[in-house]
Short mmCIF file of C-alpha atoms in Angstrom, two decimals:
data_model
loop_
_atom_site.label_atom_id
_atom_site.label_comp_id
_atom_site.label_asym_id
_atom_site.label_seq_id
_atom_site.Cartn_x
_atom_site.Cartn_y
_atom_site.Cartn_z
CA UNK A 1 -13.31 -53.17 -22.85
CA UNK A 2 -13.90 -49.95 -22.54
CA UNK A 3 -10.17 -49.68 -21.00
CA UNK A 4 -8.90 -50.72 -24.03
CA UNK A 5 -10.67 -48.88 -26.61
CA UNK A 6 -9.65 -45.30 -24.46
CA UNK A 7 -5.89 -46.66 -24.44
CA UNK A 8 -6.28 -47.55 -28.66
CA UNK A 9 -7.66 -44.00 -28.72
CA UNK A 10 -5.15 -42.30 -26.78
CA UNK A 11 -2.23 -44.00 -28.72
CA UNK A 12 -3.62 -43.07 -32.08
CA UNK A 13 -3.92 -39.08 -30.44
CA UNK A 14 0.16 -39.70 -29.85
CA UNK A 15 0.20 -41.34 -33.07
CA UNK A 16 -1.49 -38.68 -35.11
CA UNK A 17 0.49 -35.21 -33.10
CA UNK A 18 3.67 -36.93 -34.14
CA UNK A 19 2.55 -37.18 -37.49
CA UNK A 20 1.39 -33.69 -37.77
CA UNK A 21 4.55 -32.42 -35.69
CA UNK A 22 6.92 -34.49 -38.70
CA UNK A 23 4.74 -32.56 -41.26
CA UNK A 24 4.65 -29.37 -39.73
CA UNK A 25 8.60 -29.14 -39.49
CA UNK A 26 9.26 -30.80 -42.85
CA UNK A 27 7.01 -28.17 -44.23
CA UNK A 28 8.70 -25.19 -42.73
CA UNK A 29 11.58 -26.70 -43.87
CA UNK A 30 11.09 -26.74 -47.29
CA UNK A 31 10.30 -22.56 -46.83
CA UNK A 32 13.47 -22.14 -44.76
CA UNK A 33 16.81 -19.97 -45.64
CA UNK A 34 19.79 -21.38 -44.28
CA UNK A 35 21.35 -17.99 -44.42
CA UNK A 36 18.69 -16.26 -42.42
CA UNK A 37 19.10 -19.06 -40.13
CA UNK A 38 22.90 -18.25 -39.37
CA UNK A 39 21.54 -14.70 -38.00
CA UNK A 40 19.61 -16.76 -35.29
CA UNK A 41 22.07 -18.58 -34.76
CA UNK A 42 23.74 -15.81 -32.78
CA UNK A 43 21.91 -16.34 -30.09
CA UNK A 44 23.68 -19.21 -29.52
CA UNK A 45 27.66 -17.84 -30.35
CA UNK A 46 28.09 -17.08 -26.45
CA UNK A 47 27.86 -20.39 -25.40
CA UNK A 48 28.29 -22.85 -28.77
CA UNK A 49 30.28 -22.45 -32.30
CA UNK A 50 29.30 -24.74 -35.19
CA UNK A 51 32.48 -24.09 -37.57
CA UNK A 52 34.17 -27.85 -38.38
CA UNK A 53 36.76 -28.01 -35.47
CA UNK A 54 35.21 -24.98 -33.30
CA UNK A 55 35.87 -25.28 -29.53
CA UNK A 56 33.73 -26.48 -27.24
CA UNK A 57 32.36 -23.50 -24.74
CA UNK A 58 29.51 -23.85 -22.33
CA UNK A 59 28.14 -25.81 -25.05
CA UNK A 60 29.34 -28.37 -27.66
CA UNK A 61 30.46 -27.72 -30.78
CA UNK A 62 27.40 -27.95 -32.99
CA UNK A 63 28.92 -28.66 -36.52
CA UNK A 64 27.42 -31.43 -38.30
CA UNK A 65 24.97 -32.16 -35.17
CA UNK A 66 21.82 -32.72 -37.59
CA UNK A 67 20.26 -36.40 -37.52
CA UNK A 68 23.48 -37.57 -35.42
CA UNK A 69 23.51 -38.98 -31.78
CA UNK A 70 22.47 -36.74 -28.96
CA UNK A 71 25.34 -36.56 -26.66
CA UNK A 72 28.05 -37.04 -29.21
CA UNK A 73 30.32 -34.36 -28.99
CA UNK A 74 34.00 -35.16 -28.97
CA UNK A 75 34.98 -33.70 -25.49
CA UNK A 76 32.32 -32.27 -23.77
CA UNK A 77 30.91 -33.17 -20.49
CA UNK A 78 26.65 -33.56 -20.97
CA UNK A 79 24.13 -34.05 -18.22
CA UNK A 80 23.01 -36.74 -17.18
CA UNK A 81 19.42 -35.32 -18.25
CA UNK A 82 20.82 -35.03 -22.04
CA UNK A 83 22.67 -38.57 -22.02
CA UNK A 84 19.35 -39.98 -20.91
CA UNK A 85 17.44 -38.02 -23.71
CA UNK A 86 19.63 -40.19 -26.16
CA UNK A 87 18.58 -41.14 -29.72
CA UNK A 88 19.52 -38.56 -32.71
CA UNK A 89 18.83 -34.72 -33.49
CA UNK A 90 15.76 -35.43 -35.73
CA UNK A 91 14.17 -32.48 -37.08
CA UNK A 92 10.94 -32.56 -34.98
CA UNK A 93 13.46 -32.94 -32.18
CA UNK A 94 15.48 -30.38 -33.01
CA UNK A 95 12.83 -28.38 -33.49
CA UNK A 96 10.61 -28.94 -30.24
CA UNK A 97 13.87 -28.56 -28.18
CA UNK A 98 14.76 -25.30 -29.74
CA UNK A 99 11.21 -23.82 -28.63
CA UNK A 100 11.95 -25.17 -24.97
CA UNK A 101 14.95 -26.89 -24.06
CA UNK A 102 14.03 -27.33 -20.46
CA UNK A 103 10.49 -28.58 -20.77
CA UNK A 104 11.84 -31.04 -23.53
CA UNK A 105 14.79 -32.37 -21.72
CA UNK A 106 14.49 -31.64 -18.05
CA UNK A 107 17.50 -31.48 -16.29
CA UNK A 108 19.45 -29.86 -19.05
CA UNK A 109 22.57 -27.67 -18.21
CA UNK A 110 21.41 -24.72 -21.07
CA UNK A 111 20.34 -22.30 -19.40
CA UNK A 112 18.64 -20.56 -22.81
CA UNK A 113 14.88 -20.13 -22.62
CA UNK A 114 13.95 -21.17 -26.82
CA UNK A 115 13.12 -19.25 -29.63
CA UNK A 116 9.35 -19.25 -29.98
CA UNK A 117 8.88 -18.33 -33.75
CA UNK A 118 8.74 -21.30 -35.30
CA UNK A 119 10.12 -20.01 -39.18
CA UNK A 120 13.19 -18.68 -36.84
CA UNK A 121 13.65 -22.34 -35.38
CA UNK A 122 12.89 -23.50 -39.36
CA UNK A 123 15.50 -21.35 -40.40
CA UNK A 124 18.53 -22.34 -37.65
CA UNK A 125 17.79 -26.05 -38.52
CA UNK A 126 18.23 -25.28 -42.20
CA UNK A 127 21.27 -23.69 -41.27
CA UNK A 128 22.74 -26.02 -39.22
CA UNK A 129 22.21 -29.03 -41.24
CA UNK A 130 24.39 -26.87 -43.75
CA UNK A 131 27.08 -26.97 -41.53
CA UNK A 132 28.54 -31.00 -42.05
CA UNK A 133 31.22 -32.34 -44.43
CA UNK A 134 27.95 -33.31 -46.83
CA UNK A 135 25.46 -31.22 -45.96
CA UNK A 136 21.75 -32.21 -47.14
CA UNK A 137 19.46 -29.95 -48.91
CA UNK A 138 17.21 -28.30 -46.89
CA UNK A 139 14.56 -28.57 -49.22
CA UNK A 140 13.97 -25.27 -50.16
CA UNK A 141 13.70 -24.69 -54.52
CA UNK A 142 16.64 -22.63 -55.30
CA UNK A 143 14.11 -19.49 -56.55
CA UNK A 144 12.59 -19.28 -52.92
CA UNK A 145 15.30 -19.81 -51.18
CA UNK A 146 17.34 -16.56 -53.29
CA UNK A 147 13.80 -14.93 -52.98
CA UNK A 148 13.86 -14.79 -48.90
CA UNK A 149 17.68 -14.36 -48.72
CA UNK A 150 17.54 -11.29 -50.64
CA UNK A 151 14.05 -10.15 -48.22
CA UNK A 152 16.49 -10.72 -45.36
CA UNK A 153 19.29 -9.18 -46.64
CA UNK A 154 17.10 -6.31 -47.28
CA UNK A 155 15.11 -6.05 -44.05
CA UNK A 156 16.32 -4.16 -40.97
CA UNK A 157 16.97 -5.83 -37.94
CA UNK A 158 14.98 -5.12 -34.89
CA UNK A 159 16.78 -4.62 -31.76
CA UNK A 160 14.11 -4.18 -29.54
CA UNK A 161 14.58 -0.82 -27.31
CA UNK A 162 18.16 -1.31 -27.44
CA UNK A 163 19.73 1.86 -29.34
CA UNK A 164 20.93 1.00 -32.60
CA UNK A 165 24.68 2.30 -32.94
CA UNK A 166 27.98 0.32 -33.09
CA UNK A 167 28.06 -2.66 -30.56
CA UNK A 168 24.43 -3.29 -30.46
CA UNK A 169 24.47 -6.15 -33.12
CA UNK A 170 26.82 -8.07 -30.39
CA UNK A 171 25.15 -6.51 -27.23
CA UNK A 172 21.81 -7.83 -28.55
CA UNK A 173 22.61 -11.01 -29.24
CA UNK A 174 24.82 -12.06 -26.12
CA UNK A 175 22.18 -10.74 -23.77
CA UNK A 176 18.73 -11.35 -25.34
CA UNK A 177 19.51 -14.92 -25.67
CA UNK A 178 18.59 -14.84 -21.70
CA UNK A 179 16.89 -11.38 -20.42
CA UNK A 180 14.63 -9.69 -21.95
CA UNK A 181 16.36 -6.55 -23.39
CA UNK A 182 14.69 -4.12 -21.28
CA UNK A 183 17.08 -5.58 -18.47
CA UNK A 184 20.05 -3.65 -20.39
CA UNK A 185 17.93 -0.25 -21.15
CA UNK A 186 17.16 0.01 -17.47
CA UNK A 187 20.22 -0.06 -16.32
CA UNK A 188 23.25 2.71 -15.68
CA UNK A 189 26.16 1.72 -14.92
CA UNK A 190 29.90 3.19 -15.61
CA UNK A 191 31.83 1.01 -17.67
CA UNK A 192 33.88 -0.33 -14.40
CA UNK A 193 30.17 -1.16 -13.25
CA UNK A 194 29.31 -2.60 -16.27
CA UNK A 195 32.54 -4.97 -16.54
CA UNK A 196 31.51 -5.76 -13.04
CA UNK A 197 28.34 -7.35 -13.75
CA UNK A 198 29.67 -9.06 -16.72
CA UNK A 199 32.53 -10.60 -14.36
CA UNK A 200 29.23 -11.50 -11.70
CA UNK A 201 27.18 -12.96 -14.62
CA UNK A 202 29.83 -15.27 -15.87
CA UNK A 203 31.46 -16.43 -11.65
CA UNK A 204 28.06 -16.24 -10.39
CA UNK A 205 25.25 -17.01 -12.40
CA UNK A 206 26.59 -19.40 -15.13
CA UNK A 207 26.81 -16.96 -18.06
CA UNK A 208 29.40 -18.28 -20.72
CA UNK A 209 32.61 -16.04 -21.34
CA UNK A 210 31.83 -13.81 -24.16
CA UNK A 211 33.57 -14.43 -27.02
CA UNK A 212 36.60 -13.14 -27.94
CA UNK A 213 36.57 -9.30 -28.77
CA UNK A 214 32.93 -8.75 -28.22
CA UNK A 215 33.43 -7.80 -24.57
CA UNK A 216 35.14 -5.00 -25.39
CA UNK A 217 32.78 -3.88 -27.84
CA UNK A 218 29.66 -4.79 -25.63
CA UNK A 219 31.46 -2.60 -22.56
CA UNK A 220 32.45 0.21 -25.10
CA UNK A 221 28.42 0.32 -26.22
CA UNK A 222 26.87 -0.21 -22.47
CA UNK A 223 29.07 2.82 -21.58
CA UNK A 224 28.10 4.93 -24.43
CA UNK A 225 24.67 4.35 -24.15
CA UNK A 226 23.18 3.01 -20.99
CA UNK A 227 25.85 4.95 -18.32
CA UNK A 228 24.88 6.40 -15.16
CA UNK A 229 22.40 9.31 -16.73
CA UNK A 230 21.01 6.84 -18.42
CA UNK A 231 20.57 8.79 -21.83
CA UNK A 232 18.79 6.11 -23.34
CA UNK A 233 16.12 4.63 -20.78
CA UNK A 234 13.27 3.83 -21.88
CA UNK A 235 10.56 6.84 -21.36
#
């Protein structure tokens, strides 16, 4: 008896955190800003695009990905781990495997760690549920939603340690999405040194290809700024 009344407890516990987790996200969501949204969504450019007919790249194409099948991605060759996940990109799914891709789906291929702040994961899941031949409203009242674009639009970004000159912007957001940003500032390399690690990262250690015309500007900036004398390491 006492068997069963610990399993009826323990399945209204599950019952009750995916209640809360449905609330939670639908709440956030009705304070997120799509367009504040497409500025995390950079962290993702090196290995996905979401633009209606975008490539494939070390990821699938994301566009019009919300509340459709996992998996489903014209093209692209998924784990095993991520064909076994199944079912459809929910919100509270989205937004639990945005905060930790590999604790959610074990197994998967991405190699990106999550984005922890949960308005930031609020935000990309507002954006990317724009991006579908009829999107859905996010929720948001029009008021707030102008309100917080304009707050973003206003606010500077934060770049970490990296110096902020031409090329961070891209530097920032195809390395942070994996190292920790202090990983750049230590270094000093030439710029032949620094195209060599790039070539490592990508033949080596699974990095995607950067996209086109932001290696040059990353290589131009890493040269500039974090070269052998190492002008700008952290003190």
């Amino acid at each position: 008896m006492r068997a069963v009344i610990a399993c009826a407890a323990l399945s209204l516990l599950m019952m009750n955190g995916v209640a809360f987790a449905q609330s939670d996200i639908e709440a956030r969501l009705q304070a997120a800003d799509a367009q504040a949204g497409q500025k995390v969504f950079r962290k993702c450019r090196a290995c996905h695009t979401i633009e209606e007919g975008g490539p494939n790249r070390h990821g699938p194409n994301l566009y019009g990905i919300y509340d459709q099948p996992v998996a489903g991605a014209e093209g692209f060759r998924y784990s095993d781990a991520m064909k076994e996940y199944g079912g459809e990109w929910t919100p509270e799914r989205l937004d639990a495997y945005l905060e930790n891709p590999r604790k959610v789906v074990k197994g998967t291929k991405m190699v990106f760690p999550g984005i922890k702040d949960a308005d930031d994961r609020a935000n990309l899941i507002a954006y990317m549920k724009s991006q579908a031949d009829t999107p859905a409203d996010a929720g948001q009242s029009g008021n707030a939603q102008r309100q917080q674009s304009a707050t973003a639009a206003n606010a500077e970004e934060d770049f970490g340690q990296l110096v902020v000159a031409d090329g961070v912007e891209e530097t920032w957001y195809a390395c942070t999405g994996c190292h920790s940003e202090m990983i750049v500032a230590q270094q000093g390399k030439t710029r032949e040194g620094w195209d060599e690690m790039l070539e490592w990262m990508v033949e080596e250690q699974g990095m995607p290809e950067l996209p086109p015309g932001d290696r040059e500007i990353i290589l131009d900036y890493l040269a500039r700024h974090y070269n052998t004398d190492r002008p700008n390491f952290p003190r």
